Short mmCIF file of C-alpha atoms and ligand atoms in Angstrom, two decimals:
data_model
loop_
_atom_site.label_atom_id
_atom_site.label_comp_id
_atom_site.label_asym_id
_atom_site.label_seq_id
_atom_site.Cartn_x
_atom_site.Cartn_y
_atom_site.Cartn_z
CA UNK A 1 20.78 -28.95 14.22
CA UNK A 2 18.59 -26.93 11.87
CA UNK A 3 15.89 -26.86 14.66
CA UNK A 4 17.89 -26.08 17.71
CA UNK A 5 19.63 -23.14 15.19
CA UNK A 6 16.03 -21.52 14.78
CA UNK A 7 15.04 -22.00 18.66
CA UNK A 8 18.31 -19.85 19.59
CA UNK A 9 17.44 -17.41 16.90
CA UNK A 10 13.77 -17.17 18.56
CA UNK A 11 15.21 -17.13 21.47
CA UNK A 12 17.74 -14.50 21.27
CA UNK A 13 15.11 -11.96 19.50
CA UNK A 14 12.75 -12.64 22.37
CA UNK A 15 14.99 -11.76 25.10
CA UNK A 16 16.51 -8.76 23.34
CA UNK A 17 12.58 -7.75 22.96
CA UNK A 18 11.69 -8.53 26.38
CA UNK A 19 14.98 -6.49 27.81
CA UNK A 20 14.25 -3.88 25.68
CA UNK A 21 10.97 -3.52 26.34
CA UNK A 22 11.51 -3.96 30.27
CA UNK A 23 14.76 -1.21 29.67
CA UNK A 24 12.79 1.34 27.58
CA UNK A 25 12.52 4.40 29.07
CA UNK A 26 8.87 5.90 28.91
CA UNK A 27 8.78 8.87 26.47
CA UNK A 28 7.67 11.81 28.42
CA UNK A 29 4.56 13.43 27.32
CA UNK A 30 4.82 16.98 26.65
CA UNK A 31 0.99 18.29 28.08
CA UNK A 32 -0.48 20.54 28.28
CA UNK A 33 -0.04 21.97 24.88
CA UNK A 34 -1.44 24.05 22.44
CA UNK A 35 -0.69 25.22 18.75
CA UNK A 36 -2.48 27.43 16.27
CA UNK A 37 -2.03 28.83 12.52
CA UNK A 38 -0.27 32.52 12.11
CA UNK A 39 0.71 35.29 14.27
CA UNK A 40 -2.40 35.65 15.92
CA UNK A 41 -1.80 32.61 17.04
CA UNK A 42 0.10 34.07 19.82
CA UNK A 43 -2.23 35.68 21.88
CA UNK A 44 -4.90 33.09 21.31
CA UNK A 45 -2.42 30.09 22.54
CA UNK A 46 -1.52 32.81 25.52
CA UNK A 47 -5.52 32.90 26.23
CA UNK A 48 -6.10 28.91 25.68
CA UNK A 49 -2.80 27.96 27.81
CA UNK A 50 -4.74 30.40 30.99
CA UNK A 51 -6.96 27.53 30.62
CA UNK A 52 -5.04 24.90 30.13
CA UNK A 53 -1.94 25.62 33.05
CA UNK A 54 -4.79 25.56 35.43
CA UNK A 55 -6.04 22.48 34.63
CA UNK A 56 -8.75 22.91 32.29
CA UNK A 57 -10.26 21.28 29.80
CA UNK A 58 -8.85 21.69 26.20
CA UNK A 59 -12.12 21.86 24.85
CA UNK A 60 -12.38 25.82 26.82
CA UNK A 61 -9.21 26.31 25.84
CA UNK A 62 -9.69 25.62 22.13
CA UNK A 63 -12.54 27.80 21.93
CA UNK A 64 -11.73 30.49 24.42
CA UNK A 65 -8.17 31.00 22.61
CA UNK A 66 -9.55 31.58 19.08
CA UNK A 67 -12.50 33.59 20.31
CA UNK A 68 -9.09 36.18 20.96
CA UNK A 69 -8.88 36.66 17.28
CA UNK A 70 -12.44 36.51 16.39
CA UNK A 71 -13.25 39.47 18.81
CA UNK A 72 -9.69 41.59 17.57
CA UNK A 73 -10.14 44.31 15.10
CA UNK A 74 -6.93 44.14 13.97
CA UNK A 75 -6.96 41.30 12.13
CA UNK A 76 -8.76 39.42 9.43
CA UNK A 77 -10.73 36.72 10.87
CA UNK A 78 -14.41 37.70 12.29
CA UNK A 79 -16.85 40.42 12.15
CA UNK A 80 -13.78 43.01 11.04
CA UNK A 81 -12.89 40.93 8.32
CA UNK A 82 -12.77 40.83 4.47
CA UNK A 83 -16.61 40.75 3.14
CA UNK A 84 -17.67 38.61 -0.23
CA UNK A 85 -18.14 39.72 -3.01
CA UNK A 86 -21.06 41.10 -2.23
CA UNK A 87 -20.02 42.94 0.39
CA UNK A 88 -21.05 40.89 3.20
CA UNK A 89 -19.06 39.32 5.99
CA UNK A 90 -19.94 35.94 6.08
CA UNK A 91 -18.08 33.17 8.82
CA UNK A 92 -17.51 29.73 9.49
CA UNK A 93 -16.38 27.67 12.55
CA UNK A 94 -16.34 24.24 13.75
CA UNK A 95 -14.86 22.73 16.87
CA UNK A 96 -14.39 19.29 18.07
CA UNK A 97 -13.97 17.43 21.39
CA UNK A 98 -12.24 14.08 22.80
CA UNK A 99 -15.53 12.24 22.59
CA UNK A 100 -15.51 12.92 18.96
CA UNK A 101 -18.28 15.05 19.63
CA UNK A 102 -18.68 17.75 16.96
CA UNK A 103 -20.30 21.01 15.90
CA UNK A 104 -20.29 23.33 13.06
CA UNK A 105 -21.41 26.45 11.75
CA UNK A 106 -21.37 28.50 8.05
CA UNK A 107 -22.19 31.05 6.30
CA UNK A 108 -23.30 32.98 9.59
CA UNK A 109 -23.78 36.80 9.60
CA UNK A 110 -23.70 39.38 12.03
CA UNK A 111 -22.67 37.00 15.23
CA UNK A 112 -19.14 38.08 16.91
CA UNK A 113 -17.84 34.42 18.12
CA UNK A 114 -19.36 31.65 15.25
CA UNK A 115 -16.97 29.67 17.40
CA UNK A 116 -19.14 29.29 20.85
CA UNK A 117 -22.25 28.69 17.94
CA UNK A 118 -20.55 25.71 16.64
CA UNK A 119 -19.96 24.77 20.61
CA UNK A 120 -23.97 25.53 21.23
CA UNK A 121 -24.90 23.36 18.04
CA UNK A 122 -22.63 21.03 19.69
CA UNK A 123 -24.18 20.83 23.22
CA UNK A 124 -27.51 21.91 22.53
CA UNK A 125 -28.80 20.37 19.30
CA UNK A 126 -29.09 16.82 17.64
CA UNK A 127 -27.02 18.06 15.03
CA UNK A 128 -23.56 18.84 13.68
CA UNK A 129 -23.90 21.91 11.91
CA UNK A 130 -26.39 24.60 10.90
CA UNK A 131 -25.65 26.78 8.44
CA UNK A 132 -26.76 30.61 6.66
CA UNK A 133 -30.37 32.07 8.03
CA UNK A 134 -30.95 29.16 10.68
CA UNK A 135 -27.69 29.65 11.99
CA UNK A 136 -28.13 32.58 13.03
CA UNK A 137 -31.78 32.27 14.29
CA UNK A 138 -30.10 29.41 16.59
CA UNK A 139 -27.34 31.80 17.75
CA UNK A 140 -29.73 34.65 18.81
CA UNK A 141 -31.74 31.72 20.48
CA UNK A 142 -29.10 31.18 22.80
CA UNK A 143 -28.43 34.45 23.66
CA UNK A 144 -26.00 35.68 21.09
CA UNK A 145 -26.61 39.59 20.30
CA UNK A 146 -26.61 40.37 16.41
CA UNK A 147 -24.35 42.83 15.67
CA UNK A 148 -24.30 45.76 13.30
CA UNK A 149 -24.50 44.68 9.69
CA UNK A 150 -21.52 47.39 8.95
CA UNK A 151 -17.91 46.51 7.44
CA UNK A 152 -14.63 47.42 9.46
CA UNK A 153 -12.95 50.27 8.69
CA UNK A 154 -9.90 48.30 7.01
CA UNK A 155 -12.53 46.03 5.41
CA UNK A 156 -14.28 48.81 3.64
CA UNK A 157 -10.79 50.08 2.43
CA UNK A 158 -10.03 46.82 0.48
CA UNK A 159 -13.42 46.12 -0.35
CA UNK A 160 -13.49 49.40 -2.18
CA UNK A 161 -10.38 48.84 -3.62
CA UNK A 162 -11.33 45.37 -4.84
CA UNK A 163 -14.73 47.09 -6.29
CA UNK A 164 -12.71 48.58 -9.18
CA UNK A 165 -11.87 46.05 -11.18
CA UNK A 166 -13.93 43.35 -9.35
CA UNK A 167 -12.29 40.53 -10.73
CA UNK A 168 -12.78 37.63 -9.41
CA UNK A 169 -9.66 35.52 -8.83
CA UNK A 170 -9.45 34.95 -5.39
CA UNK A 171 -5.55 34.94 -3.33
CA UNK A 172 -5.69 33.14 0.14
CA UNK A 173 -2.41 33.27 2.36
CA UNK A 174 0.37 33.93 -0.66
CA UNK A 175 2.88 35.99 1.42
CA UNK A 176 5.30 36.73 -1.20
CA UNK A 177 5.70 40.14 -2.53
CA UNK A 178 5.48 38.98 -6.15
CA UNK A 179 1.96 37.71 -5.69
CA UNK A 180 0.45 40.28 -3.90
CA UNK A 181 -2.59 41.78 -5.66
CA UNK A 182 -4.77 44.81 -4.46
CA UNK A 183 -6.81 42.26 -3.06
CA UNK A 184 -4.22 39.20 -1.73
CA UNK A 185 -3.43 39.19 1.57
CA UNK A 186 -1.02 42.31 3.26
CA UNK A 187 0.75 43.18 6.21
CA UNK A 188 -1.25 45.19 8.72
CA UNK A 189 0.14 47.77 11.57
CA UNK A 190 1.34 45.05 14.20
CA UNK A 191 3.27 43.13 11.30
CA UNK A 192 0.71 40.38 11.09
CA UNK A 193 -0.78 39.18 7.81
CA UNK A 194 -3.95 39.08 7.36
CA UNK A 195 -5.09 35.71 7.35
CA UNK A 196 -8.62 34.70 7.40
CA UNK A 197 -8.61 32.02 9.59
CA UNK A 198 -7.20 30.73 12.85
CA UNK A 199 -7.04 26.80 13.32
CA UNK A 200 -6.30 25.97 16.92
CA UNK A 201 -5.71 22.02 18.37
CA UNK A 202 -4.55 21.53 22.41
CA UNK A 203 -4.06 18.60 24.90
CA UNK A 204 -4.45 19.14 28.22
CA UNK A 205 -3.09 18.19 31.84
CA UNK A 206 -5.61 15.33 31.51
CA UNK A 207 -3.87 14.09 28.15
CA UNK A 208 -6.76 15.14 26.17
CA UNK A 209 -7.26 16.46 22.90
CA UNK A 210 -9.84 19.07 21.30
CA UNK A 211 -9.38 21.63 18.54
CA UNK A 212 -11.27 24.41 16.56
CA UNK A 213 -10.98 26.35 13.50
CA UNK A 214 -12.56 29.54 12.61
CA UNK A 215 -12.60 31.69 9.70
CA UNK A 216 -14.20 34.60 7.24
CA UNK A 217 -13.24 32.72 4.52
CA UNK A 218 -11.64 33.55 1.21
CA UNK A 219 -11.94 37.75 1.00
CA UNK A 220 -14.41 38.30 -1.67
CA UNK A 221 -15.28 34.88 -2.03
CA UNK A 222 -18.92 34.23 -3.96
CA UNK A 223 -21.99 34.72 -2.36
CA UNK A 224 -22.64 31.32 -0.22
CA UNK A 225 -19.10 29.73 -0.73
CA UNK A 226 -17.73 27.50 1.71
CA UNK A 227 -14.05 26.39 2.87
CA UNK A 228 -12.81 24.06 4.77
CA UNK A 229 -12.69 25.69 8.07
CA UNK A 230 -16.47 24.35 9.21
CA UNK A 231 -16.04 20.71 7.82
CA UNK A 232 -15.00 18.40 9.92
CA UNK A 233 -12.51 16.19 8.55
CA UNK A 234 -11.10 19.37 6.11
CA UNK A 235 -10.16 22.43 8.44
CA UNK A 236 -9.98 20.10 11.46
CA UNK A 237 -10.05 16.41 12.91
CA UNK A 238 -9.22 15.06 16.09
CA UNK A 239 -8.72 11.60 17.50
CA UNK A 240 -8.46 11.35 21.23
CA UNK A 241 -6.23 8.14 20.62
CA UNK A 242 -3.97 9.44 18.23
CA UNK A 243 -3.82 13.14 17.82
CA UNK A 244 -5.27 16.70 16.34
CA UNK A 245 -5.18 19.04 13.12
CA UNK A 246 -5.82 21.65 11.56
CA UNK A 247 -5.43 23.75 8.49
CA UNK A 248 -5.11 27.02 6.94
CA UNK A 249 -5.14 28.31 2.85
CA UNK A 250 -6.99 27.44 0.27
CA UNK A 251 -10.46 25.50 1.24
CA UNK A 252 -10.94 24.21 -2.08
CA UNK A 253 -7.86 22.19 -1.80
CA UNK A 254 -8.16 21.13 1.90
CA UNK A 255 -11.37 19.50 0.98
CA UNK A 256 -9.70 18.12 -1.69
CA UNK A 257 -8.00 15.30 0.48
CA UNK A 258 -9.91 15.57 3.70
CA UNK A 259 -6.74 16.93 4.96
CA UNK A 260 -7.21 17.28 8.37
CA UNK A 261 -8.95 13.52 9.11
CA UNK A 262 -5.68 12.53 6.52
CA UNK A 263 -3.25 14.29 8.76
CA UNK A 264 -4.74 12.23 11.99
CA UNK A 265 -4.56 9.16 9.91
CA UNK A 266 -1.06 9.28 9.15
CA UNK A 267 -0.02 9.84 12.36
CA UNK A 268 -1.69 6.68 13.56
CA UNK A 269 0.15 5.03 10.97
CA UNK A 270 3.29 5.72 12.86
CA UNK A 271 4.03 9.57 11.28
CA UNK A 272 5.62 12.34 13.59
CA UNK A 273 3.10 15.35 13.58
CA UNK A 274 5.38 17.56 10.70
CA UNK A 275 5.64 14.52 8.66
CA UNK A 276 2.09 13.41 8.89
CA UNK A 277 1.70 17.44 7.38
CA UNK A 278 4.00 17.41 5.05
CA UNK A 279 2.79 13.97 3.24
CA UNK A 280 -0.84 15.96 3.20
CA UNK A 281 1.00 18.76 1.60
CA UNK A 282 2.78 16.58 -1.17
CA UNK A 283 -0.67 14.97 -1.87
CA UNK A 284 -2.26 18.63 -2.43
CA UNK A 285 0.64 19.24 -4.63
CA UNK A 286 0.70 15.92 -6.46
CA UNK A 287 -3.16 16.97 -7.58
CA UNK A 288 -2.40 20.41 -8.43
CA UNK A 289 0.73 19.62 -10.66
CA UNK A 290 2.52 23.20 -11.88
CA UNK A 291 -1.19 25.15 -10.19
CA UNK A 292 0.74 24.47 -6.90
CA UNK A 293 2.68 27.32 -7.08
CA UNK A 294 -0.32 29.70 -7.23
CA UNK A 295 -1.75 28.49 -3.82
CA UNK A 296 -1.05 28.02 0.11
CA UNK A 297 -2.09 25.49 2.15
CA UNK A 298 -0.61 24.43 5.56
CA UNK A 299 -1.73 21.95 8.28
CA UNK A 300 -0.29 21.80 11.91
CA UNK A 301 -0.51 18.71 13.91
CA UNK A 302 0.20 17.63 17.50
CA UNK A 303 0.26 13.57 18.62
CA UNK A 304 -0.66 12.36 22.18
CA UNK A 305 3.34 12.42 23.04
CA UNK A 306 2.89 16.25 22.94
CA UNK A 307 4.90 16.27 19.43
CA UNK A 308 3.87 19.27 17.14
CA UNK A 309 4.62 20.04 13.43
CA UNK A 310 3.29 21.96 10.06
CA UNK A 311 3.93 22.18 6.88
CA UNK A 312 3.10 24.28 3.81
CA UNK A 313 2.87 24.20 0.23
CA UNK A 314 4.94 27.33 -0.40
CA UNK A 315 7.09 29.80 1.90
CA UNK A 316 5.04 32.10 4.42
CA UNK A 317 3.06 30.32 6.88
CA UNK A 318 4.03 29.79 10.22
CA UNK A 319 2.28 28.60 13.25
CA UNK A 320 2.27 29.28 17.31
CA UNK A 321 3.31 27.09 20.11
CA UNK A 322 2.64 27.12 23.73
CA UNK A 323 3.52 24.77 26.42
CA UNK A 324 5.01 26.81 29.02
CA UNK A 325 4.45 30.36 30.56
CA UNK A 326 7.38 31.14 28.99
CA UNK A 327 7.67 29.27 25.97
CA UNK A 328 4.63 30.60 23.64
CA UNK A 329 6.81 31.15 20.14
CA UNK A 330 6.10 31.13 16.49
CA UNK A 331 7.71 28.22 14.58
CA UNK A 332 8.39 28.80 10.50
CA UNK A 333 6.32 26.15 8.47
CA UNK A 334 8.38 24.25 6.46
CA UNK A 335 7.65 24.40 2.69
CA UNK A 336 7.86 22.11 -0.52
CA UNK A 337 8.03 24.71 -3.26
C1 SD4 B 401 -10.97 29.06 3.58
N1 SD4 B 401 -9.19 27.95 4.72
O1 SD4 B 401 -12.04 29.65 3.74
C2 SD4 B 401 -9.92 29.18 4.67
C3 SD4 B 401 -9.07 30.38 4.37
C4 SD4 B 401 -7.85 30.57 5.23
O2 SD4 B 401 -6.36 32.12 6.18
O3 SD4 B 401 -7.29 29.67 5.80
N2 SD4 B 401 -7.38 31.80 5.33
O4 SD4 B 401 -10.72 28.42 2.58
#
């Protein structure tokens, strides 16, 4: 009786798993798709979806999109950025393919898109990422002029105005009024911020996924310092099987928890793309205890479904989404404190 009980339990849960299965609908993938960190996120997803609408590869798209804000004036990441300390621009960049293939550079000076050097030490080199001098001797190897070693107009403004007290307690990405220093971020003509950094991931028509990040770094950062943005596995991971990140704020902390590989990793354990974020965020903040509240971090996520997400430690960042000609908005990061 006992025996014949358990067969029709078996039984029943297999057919209701084989008519489900045979019943379920097929999510639809949302592709292609692309999403990037801040404002300027915009026009870089409007230059990456060109790509990406006419069936290219996300791989152009990632880096064509973020070399937008690396070549714009207005804005805080690339050659018209915030210097160090010293008063030198320094940038970092890495970028990433479906085949896991990788490339990175730091600490570079005086080249426009650090970007499409991190793509070169990619393609061209047996190695993942060159970094200071040798960087730059690569980049003018392959063709990349070197620009004037001269500040931006805006940069020389703040840089002056961080020169008088020259303290060094550096701000990244806290937008609210209450923590804005001379030297913490601020809102520029167009109503942007300006961020340092923009972290781009996209899937395209094919269903796959690439992503770069890009960035001048803390402003007035030490001489040599490093973020996140050019390590793989901090500022950016993807996983052709599973999904993309990236993130934006405070390096130090990024690193921290590998955050973008972590992001990846909780998606393949079954996380949406803004939960998958916001568990990296609560580890960041778990660390930090009560320092939490003094920095910003966010991530931003998409899956292979086409699902997207972010999250943040603390009000103020917000990220750009593109899938359609006409559907290329900014979405609010959600926050924890
Ligand atoms: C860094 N993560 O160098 C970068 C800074 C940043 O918008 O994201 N700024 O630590």
């Amino acid at each position: 009786m006992l025996a014949r009980r358990k067969f029709l339990q078996l039984g029943s849960l297999g057919l209701s798993a084989i008519s489900f299965s045979s019943f379920k609908l097929k999510p639809t993938v949302r592709k292609p798709i692309v999403i990037s960190t801040w404002g300027e996120g915009i026009a870089a997803n409007q230059a990456a979806w060109n790509i990406l609408k006419s069936g290219g590869r996300a791989l152009d798209a990632v880096e064509q999109g973020v070399m937008v804000t690396e070549a714009s004036q207005n804005c805080c990441v690339g050659l018209g950025a915030n210097p160090d300390r010293d008063g030198f621009v320094t940038l970092d960049a890495c970028i990433m393919d479906e085949n896991a293939n990788i490339g990175s550079v730091a600490f570079l000076e005086r080249i426009k898109h650090p970007i499409s050097v991190a793509r070169k030490v990619m393609e061209k080199t047996p190695h993942v990422m060159l970094v200071g001098i040798g960087a730059q001797q690569f980049a003018v190897s392959q063709g990349f002029p070197l620009e004037p070693q001269k500040l931006s107009e805006e940069a020389q403004k703040s840089y002056n105005n961080w020169l008088i007290k020259s303290e060094y307690k550096p701000v990244i990405n806290i937008e609210s009024s209450k923590n804005q220093t001379a030297f913490a971020p601020k809102k520029l003509d167009n109503g942007n911020w300006n961020h340092d950094t923009i972290g781009m991931v996209a899937m395209d028509a094919n269903g796959n996924l690439s992503g770069s990040c890009t960035t001048s770094g803390m402003g007035f950062k030490m001489r040599g310092r490093l973020g996140d943005s050019p390590i793989i596995g901090a500022g950016l991971f993807v996983d052709n099987e599973i999904g993309a990140a990236t993130a934006t704020g405070q390096g130090e902390d990024v690193i921290r928890i590998c955050g973008a590989h972590l992001v990846v990793e909780l998606m393949r354990q079954g996380l949406s793309p803004e939960n998958a974020c916001k568990k990296a965020v609560e580890r960041i903040i778990k660390i930090k205890g009560a320092a939490a509240k003094n920095i910003q971090v966010g991530f931003i996520a998409i899956n292979k479904q086409g699902e997207y997400g972010g999250y943040c430690i603390q009000k103020g960042f917000d990220f750009a989404v593109c899938y359609a000609d006409d559907k290329n908005f900014m979405v609010p990061g959600k926050y924890i404190i």
